[in-house]
Amino acid sequence: MTLDAIIAGVGAWFAAALPDHGIYALMAFAFIAGLARGFSGFGAALIFIPLGGAIVGPKLISPILLVIDGIATLGMIPPAWRGANRPEVFVMAAGAALGVPAGTAMLALLDPTLLRWSITIIAISLLALLVSGWRYNGAPSAPISSGVGLIAGLFSGAAQLGGPPVVAYWLGGKSDFTRVRANVVLYFSISSVFSAISYYIGGLFVPAVFALTVVILPSYVVGLYGGSKLFGLAKERTFRIACYVLIAAAAIIGMPLLDGVLR
């Protein structure tokens, strides 16, 4: 087989794997989601999953985010490893090891429309939790940390939405925002491995996931880099408010009821 034939074959596969609409919108959503993720350590799924799911469906958008986020955030892991409270992160990750497969089963088996409505409700509920200012004020303990990890793992497996329970729990402790961010980044680097294994077993890594990853990844990386730079420059409260507004807009626009908005 000649090189031209190989290139033609790859091009044909790539074209067949891509959806016929919404690619530019997905790139824009990925940039915004990356911006939030780079600054706070979480928030990408709350923006990208509802909006992207309205275009390509929840069973495709969740593994796409898992892959692009896993690749793009590799550089964030070493500093997170140094700055995190590793024993707490490992205990929480142990709970996620049980929750992620259960959430993945929901993603693989539930009706797509029902799953999208569930994602919308969960995203709005988790946003309300963050905006309310509620935090767990007790001392961290292994049973509670692993329980939070179980819940976060369930949300991560179903829709990559495990960030808010983890953040609400850790922000209530004595750790400053820098330590919390490092904990969140390290935790998700571990839970993403669980998700990848579960998604593979569940048959969710279809060709379109990898084709769209090639297209969307650069936008996400640029957003991630910009968010990481803003972490050292912007006021925390200002950016939190901006993220909350974006998350709320994503949850509302991504509802199945408003599919025509994104198509």
Short mmCIF file of C-alpha atoms in Angstrom, two decimals:
data_model
loop_
_atom_site.label_atom_id
_atom_site.label_comp_id
_atom_site.label_asym_id
_atom_site.label_seq_id
_atom_site.Cartn_x
_atom_site.Cartn_y
_atom_site.Cartn_z
CA MET A 1 0.00 0.00 0.00
CA THR A 2 1.38 3.37 -1.04
CA LEU A 3 1.69 6.43 1.20
CA ASP A 4 -0.96 8.23 -0.85
CA ALA A 5 -3.38 5.36 -0.31
CA ILE A 6 -2.72 5.37 3.43
CA ILE A 7 -3.29 9.12 3.63
CA ALA A 8 -6.48 8.80 1.57
CA GLY A 9 -7.70 6.00 3.83
CA VAL A 10 -7.01 7.96 6.99
CA GLY A 11 -8.71 11.01 5.52
CA ALA A 12 -11.78 8.99 4.57
CA TRP A 13 -11.97 7.46 8.06
CA PHE A 14 -11.57 10.86 9.65
CA ALA A 15 -14.30 12.42 7.53
CA ALA A 16 -16.69 9.55 8.20
CA ALA A 17 -16.10 9.71 11.97
CA LEU A 18 -16.80 13.43 12.35
CA PRO A 19 -20.37 14.68 12.86
CA ASP A 20 -21.90 16.73 10.05
CA HIS A 21 -22.65 19.77 12.22
CA GLY A 22 -21.59 21.65 15.34
CA ILE A 23 -17.81 21.22 15.14
CA TYR A 24 -17.02 24.93 15.45
CA ALA A 25 -19.42 25.25 18.35
CA LEU A 26 -17.70 22.33 20.09
CA MET A 27 -14.33 24.04 19.63
CA ALA A 28 -15.68 27.25 21.19
CA PHE A 29 -17.22 25.35 24.11
CA ALA A 30 -13.95 23.49 24.63
CA PHE A 31 -12.02 26.76 24.87
CA ILE A 32 -14.38 28.16 27.52
CA ALA A 33 -14.38 24.88 29.44
CA GLY A 34 -10.57 24.76 29.34
CA LEU A 35 -10.40 28.30 30.67
CA ALA A 36 -12.46 27.33 33.72
CA ARG A 37 -10.51 24.10 34.25
CA GLY A 38 -7.13 25.82 34.01
CA PHE A 39 -8.04 28.44 36.59
CA SER A 40 -9.94 26.47 39.23
CA GLY A 41 -8.92 22.87 38.59
CA PHE A 42 -12.51 21.86 37.77
CA GLY A 43 -15.60 23.18 35.98
CA ALA A 44 -14.89 21.98 32.44
CA ALA A 45 -17.56 19.28 32.50
CA LEU A 46 -20.24 21.57 33.93
CA ILE A 47 -19.78 23.78 30.86
CA PHE A 48 -18.79 21.33 28.12
CA ILE A 49 -21.04 18.33 28.84
CA PRO A 50 -24.47 20.03 28.69
CA LEU A 51 -23.55 22.13 25.64
CA GLY A 52 -21.61 19.44 23.77
CA GLY A 53 -24.18 16.79 24.65
CA ALA A 54 -26.84 18.86 22.90
CA ILE A 55 -24.81 18.56 19.69
CA VAL A 56 -23.40 15.02 19.66
CA GLY A 57 -25.18 13.30 22.57
CA PRO A 58 -24.04 12.42 26.12
CA LYS A 59 -22.60 9.01 25.24
CA LEU A 60 -20.13 10.66 22.88
CA ILE A 61 -19.35 13.92 24.65
CA SER A 62 -18.35 12.35 28.00
CA PRO A 63 -15.54 10.17 26.59
CA ILE A 64 -14.41 13.08 24.39
CA LEU A 65 -13.93 15.29 27.44
CA LEU A 66 -12.19 12.47 29.28
CA VAL A 67 -9.65 12.06 26.48
CA ILE A 68 -8.96 15.75 25.77
CA ASP A 69 -8.77 16.63 29.46
CA GLY A 70 -6.52 13.67 30.20
CA ILE A 71 -4.09 14.69 27.46
CA ALA A 72 -4.22 18.44 28.06
CA THR A 73 -3.74 18.34 31.84
CA LEU A 74 -0.70 16.06 31.95
CA GLY A 75 1.51 19.08 32.67
CA MET A 76 -0.63 20.04 35.68
CA ILE A 77 -0.01 16.74 37.49
CA PRO A 78 3.61 17.24 38.73
CA PRO A 79 2.90 20.55 40.55
CA ALA A 80 -0.37 19.11 41.85
CA TRP A 81 1.52 16.10 43.20
CA ARG A 82 3.85 18.43 45.10
CA GLY A 83 1.13 20.74 46.40
CA ALA A 84 -1.68 18.31 47.24
CA ASN A 85 -2.50 16.55 50.49
CA ARG A 86 -1.82 13.15 48.95
CA PRO A 87 -3.21 10.91 51.74
CA GLU A 88 -6.59 12.70 51.53
CA VAL A 89 -6.58 12.48 47.74
CA PHE A 90 -5.82 8.75 47.77
CA VAL A 91 -8.62 8.02 50.25
CA MET A 92 -11.10 9.93 48.11
CA ALA A 93 -9.85 8.18 44.98
CA ALA A 94 -10.52 4.82 46.66
CA GLY A 95 -14.19 5.77 46.86
CA ALA A 96 -14.16 6.88 43.23
CA ALA A 97 -12.88 3.43 42.22
CA LEU A 98 -16.31 2.09 43.18
CA GLY A 99 -18.41 5.00 41.94
CA VAL A 100 -16.95 5.42 38.45
CA PRO A 101 -17.95 1.95 37.09
CA ALA A 102 -21.52 2.42 38.36
CA GLY A 103 -21.74 5.84 36.69
CA THR A 104 -20.30 4.43 33.46
CA ALA A 105 -22.97 1.73 33.42
CA MET A 106 -25.61 4.48 33.62
CA LEU A 107 -23.98 6.31 30.72
CA ALA A 108 -23.92 3.18 28.57
CA LEU A 109 -27.41 1.93 29.35
CA LEU A 110 -29.71 4.93 29.91
CA ASP A 111 -31.75 6.52 27.13
CA PRO A 112 -29.77 9.52 25.74
CA THR A 113 -32.61 12.01 26.24
CA LEU A 114 -33.23 10.85 29.79
CA LEU A 115 -29.51 11.02 30.47
CA ARG A 116 -29.29 14.58 29.12
CA TRP A 117 -32.14 15.72 31.33
CA SER A 118 -30.42 14.03 34.27
CA ILE A 119 -27.17 15.83 33.42
CA THR A 120 -29.00 19.16 33.28
CA ILE A 121 -30.62 18.58 36.68
CA ILE A 122 -27.36 17.41 38.25
CA ALA A 123 -25.41 20.35 36.79
CA ILE A 124 -27.92 22.91 38.08
CA SER A 125 -28.07 21.21 41.49
CA LEU A 126 -24.28 21.14 41.80
CA LEU A 127 -24.09 24.77 40.70
CA ALA A 128 -26.62 25.68 43.38
CA LEU A 129 -24.46 23.86 45.92
CA LEU A 130 -21.40 25.89 44.91
CA VAL A 131 -23.21 29.23 44.73
CA SER A 132 -24.90 28.71 48.10
CA GLY A 133 -21.51 28.83 49.75
CA TRP A 134 -22.21 25.64 51.68
CA ARG A 135 -19.06 23.82 52.68
CA TYR A 136 -18.36 20.80 54.81
CA ASN A 137 -16.90 22.33 57.96
CA GLY A 138 -16.05 19.18 59.87
CA ALA A 139 -12.63 17.61 60.09
CA PRO A 140 -11.77 15.42 57.07
CA SER A 141 -12.00 11.72 57.85
CA ALA A 142 -11.40 8.59 55.82
CA PRO A 143 -15.06 7.41 55.78
CA ILE A 144 -16.38 10.81 54.72
CA SER A 145 -13.61 11.39 52.17
CA SER A 146 -14.19 8.00 50.58
CA GLY A 147 -17.96 8.63 50.57
CA VAL A 148 -17.49 11.93 48.75
CA GLY A 149 -15.21 10.10 46.32
CA LEU A 150 -17.93 7.49 45.74
CA ILE A 151 -20.51 10.17 44.87
CA ALA A 152 -18.03 12.14 42.75
CA GLY A 153 -17.00 8.94 40.97
CA LEU A 154 -20.63 8.15 40.17
CA PHE A 155 -21.09 11.60 38.63
CA SER A 156 -17.75 11.35 36.81
CA GLY A 157 -18.57 7.98 35.29
CA ALA A 158 -22.00 9.14 34.12
CA ALA A 159 -21.09 12.60 32.85
CA GLN A 160 -17.63 13.73 34.03
CA LEU A 161 -19.41 15.93 36.63
CA GLY A 162 -17.52 14.91 39.75
CA GLY A 163 -15.90 18.26 40.54
CA PRO A 164 -18.43 20.16 42.68
CA PRO A 165 -18.90 17.56 45.46
CA VAL A 166 -15.12 17.31 45.81
CA VAL A 167 -14.60 21.07 45.81
CA ALA A 168 -17.43 21.75 48.27
CA TYR A 169 -15.90 19.19 50.63
CA TRP A 170 -12.30 20.39 50.44
CA LEU A 171 -13.07 24.11 50.49
CA GLY A 172 -14.73 23.68 53.87
CA GLY A 173 -11.51 22.56 55.50
CA LYS A 174 -8.49 24.54 56.58
CA SER A 175 -6.70 24.24 53.23
CA ASP A 176 -6.30 27.41 51.17
CA PHE A 177 -7.50 27.65 47.57
CA THR A 178 -4.08 26.71 46.19
CA ARG A 179 -4.04 23.45 48.14
CA VAL A 180 -7.64 22.70 47.18
CA ARG A 181 -6.82 23.25 43.50
CA ALA A 182 -3.83 20.90 43.75
CA ASN A 183 -6.00 18.27 45.49
CA VAL A 184 -8.67 18.52 42.79
CA VAL A 185 -6.17 18.25 39.93
CA LEU A 186 -4.45 15.22 41.46
CA TYR A 187 -7.74 13.55 42.35
CA PHE A 188 -9.07 13.86 38.81
CA SER A 189 -5.84 12.57 37.32
CA ILE A 190 -6.45 9.38 39.29
CA SER A 191 -10.21 9.12 38.78
CA SER A 192 -9.72 9.67 35.04
CA VAL A 193 -7.78 6.40 34.90
CA PHE A 194 -10.76 4.63 36.45
CA SER A 195 -13.08 6.32 33.94
CA ALA A 196 -10.88 5.36 30.98
CA ILE A 197 -10.90 1.70 32.00
CA SER A 198 -14.66 1.73 32.58
CA TYR A 199 -15.39 3.53 29.30
CA TYR A 200 -13.24 1.05 27.40
CA ILE A 201 -15.03 -1.92 28.93
CA GLY A 202 -18.37 -0.23 28.22
CA GLY A 203 -17.51 0.21 24.54
CA LEU A 204 -17.77 4.02 24.66
CA PHE A 205 -14.50 4.75 22.83
CA VAL A 206 -15.94 4.79 19.30
CA PRO A 207 -14.05 6.29 16.31
CA ALA A 208 -15.85 9.65 16.57
CA VAL A 209 -14.35 10.18 20.03
CA PHE A 210 -10.81 10.18 18.68
CA ALA A 211 -11.62 12.11 15.51
CA LEU A 212 -13.27 14.88 17.52
CA THR A 213 -10.42 14.81 20.03
CA VAL A 214 -7.97 15.76 17.25
CA VAL A 215 -10.22 18.68 16.25
CA ILE A 216 -11.18 19.95 19.73
CA LEU A 217 -7.98 19.39 21.70
CA PRO A 218 -6.11 22.53 20.49
CA SER A 219 -8.96 24.82 21.61
CA TYR A 220 -9.11 23.15 24.99
CA VAL A 221 -5.34 23.41 25.46
CA VAL A 222 -5.37 27.14 24.65
CA GLY A 223 -8.19 27.68 27.15
CA LEU A 224 -6.41 25.59 29.77
CA TYR A 225 -3.21 27.58 29.35
CA GLY A 226 -5.07 30.88 29.59
CA GLY A 227 -6.92 29.74 32.71
CA SER A 228 -3.69 28.63 34.37
CA LYS A 229 -2.17 32.06 33.73
CA LEU A 230 -5.27 33.79 35.11
CA PHE A 231 -4.96 31.75 38.30
CA GLY A 232 -2.03 33.90 39.30
CA LEU A 233 -3.51 37.21 38.09
CA ALA A 234 -7.27 37.38 38.48
CA LYS A 235 -9.22 37.82 41.68
CA GLU A 236 -10.67 34.51 42.83
CA ARG A 237 -14.14 35.94 43.52
CA THR A 238 -14.41 37.58 40.09
CA PHE A 239 -13.52 34.43 38.23
CA ARG A 240 -15.80 32.28 40.40
CA ILE A 241 -18.75 34.50 39.46
CA ALA A 242 -17.84 34.28 35.77
CA CYS A 243 -17.63 30.49 36.00
CA TYR A 244 -20.99 30.30 37.78
CA VAL A 245 -22.64 32.36 35.03
CA LEU A 246 -21.10 30.20 32.30
CA ILE A 247 -22.12 26.98 34.03
CA ALA A 248 -25.70 28.19 34.48
CA ALA A 249 -25.91 29.24 30.83
CA ALA A 250 -24.48 25.90 29.70
CA ALA A 251 -26.95 23.91 31.80
CA ILE A 252 -29.92 25.87 30.47
CA ILE A 253 -28.91 26.03 26.80
CA GLY A 254 -27.91 22.36 26.85
CA MET A 255 -31.40 21.18 27.83
CA PRO A 256 -33.05 18.86 25.24
CA LEU A 257 -35.92 21.35 25.14
CA LEU A 258 -33.63 23.89 23.47
CA ASP A 259 -31.85 21.65 20.97
CA GLY A 260 -32.59 24.04 18.11
CA VAL A 261 -30.37 26.69 19.69
CA LEU A 262 -27.19 24.71 19.07
CA ARG A 263 -28.06 23.01 15.81
#
